PDB file of C-alpha atoms in Angstrom:
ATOM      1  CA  UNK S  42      97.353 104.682  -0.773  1.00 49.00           C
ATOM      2  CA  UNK S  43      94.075 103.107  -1.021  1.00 58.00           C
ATOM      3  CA  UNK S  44      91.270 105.070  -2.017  1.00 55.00           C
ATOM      4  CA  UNK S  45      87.192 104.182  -0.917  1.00 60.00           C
ATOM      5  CA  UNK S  46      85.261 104.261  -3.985  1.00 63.00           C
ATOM      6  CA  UNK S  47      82.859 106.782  -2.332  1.00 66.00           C
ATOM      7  CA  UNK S  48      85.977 109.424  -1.793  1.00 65.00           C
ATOM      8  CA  UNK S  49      86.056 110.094  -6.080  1.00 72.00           C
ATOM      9  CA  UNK S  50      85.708 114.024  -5.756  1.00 77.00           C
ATOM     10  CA  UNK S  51      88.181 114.794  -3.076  1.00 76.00           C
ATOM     11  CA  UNK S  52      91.870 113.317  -2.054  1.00 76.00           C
ATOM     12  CA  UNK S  53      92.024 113.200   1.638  1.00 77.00           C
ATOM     13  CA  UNK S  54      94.448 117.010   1.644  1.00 78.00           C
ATOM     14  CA  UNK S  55      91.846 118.504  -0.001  1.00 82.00           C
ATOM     15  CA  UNK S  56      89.150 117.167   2.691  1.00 83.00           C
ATOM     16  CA  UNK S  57      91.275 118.141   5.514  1.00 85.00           C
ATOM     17  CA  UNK S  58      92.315 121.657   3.989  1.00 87.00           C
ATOM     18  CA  UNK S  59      88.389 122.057   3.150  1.00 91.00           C
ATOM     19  CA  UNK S  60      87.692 120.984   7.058  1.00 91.00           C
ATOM     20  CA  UNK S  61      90.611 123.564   8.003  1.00 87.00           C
ATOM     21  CA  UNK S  62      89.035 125.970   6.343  1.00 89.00           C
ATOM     22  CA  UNK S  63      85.036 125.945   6.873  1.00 92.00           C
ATOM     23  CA  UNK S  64      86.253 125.194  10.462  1.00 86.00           C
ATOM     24  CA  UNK S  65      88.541 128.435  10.848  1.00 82.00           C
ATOM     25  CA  UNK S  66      85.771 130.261   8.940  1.00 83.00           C
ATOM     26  CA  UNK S  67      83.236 129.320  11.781  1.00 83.00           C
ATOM     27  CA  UNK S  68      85.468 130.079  14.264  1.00 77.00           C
ATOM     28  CA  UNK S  69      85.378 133.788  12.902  1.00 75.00           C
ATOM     29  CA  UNK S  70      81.872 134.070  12.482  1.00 77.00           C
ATOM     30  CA  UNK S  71      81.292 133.012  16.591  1.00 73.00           C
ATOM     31  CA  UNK S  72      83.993 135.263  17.900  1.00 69.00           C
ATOM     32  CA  UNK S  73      82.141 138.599  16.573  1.00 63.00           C
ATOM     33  CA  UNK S  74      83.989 141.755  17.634  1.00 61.00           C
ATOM     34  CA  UNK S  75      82.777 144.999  18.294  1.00 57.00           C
ATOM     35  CA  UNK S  76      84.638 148.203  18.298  1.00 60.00           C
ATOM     36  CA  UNK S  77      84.377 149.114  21.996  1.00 63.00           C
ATOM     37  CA  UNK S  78      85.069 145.309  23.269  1.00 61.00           C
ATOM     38  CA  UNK S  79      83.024 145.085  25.979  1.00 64.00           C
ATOM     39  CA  UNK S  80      83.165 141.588  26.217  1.00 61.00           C
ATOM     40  CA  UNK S  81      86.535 140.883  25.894  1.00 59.00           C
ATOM     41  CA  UNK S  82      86.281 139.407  22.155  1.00 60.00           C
ATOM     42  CA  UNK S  83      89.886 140.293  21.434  1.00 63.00           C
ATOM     43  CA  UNK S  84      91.534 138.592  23.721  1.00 65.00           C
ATOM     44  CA  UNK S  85      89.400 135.551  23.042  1.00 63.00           C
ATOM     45  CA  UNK S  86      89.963 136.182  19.010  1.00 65.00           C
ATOM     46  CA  UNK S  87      93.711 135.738  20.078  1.00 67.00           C
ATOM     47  CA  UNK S  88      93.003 132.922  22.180  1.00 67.00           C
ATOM     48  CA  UNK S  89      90.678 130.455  20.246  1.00 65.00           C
ATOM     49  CA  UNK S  90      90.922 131.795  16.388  1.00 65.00           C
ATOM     50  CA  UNK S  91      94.462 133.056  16.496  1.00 69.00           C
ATOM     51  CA  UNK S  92      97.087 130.607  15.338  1.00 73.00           C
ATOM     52  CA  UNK S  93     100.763 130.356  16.121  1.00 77.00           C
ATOM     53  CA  UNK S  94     103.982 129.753  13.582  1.00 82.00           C
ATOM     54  CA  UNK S  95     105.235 127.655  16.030  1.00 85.00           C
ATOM     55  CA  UNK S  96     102.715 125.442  16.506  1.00 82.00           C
ATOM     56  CA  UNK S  97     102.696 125.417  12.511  1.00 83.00           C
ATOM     57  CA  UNK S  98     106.647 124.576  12.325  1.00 86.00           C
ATOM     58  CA  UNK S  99     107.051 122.192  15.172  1.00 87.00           C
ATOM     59  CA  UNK S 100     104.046 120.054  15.809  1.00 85.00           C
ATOM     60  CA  UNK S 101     102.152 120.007  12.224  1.00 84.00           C
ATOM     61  CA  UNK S 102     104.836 120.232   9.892  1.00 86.00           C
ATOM     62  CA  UNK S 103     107.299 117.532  10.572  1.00 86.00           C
ATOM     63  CA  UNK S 104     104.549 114.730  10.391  1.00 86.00           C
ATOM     64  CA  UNK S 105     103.257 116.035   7.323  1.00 84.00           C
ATOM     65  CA  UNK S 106     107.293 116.125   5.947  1.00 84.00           C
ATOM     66  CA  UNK S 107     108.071 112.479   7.517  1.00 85.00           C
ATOM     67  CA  UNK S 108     104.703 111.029   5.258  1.00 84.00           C
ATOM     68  CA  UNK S 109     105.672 112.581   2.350  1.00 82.00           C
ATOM     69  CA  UNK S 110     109.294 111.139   2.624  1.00 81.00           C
ATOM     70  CA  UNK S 111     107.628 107.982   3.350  1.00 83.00           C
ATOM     71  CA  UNK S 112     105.722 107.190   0.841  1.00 83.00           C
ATOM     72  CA  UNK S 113     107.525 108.389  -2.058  1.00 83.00           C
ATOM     73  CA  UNK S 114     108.948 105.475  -4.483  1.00 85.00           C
ATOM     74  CA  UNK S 115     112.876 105.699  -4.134  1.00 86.00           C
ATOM     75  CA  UNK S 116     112.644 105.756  -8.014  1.00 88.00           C
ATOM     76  CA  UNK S 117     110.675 109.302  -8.212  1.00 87.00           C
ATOM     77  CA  UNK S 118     112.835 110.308  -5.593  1.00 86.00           C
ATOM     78  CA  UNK S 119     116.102 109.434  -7.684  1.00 89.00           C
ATOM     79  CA  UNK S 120     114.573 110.876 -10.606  1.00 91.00           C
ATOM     80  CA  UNK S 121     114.004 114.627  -8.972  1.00 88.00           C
ATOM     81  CA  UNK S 122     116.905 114.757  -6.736  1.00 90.00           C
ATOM     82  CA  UNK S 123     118.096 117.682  -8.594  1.00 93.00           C
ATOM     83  CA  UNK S 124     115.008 119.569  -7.919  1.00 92.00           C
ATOM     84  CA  UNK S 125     114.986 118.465  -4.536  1.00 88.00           C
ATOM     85  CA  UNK S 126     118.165 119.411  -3.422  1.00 91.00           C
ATOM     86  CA  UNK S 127     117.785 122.781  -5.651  1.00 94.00           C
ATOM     87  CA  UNK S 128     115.105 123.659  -3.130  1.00 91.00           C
ATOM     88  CA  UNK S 129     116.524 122.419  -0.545  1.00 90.00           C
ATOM     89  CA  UNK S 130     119.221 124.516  -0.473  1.00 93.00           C
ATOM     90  CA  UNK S 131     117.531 127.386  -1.658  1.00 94.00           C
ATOM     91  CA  UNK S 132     114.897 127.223   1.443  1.00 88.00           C
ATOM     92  CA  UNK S 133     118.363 127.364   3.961  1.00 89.00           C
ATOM     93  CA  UNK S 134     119.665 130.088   1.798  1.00 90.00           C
ATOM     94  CA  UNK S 135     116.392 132.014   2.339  1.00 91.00           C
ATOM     95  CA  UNK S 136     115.687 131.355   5.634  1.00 81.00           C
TER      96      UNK S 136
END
C-alpha cells in the first residue's frame, strides 16, 4: 500500500487503534457514574460505552480477515503455510 509522505510516524492500524482508543477513553470520561445512579448512568454505560463480542466477531472481524488475505503476496503466503495452518487448526481446536 501506498504511504503519504506526511503519515512517517504511524501505519494506518496504529492510527485507527490510537483513534479506538482516545475515543473509548472519552467515552468513559462523559459517562461518569455515581454510586447511587440517580441518573441512570449505568444503563447508558451499557448502552453507549459497552461493546459487544458479537459485533466484534461478525461485523469488524471478517473485513479486517478478507484485507489481510488480500493483500498478502501468494509467495509469503506459500512460504508460512505451515504456520498458518498450525494456527489455524489450533484456533478450532481451542475454540
Amino acid at each position: 500500500s501506498q504511504r503519504c509522505p506526511r503519515c512517517v510516524y504511524l501505519s494506518e492500524a496504529g492510527l485507527s487503534l490510537l483513534t479506538g482508543v482516545l475515543g473509548g477513553g472519552f467515552l468513559e470520561l462523559l459517562v461518569f457514574e455515581d454510586t447511587s445512579d440517580r441518573f441512570g448512568e449505568q444503563e447508558v454505560r451499557k448502552t453507549v460505552v459497552g461493546f459487544s463480542s458479537t459485533v466484534l466477531f461478525c461485523v469488524l472481524l471478517p473485513p479486517i480477515i478478507f484485507d489481510s488475505g488480500f493483500k498478502m503476496r501468494g509467495a509469503f503466503f506459500w512460504a508460512n503455510i505451515d504456520k498458518i495452518s498450525v494456527l489455524a487448526f489450533a484456533g478450532t481446536f481451542v475454540s
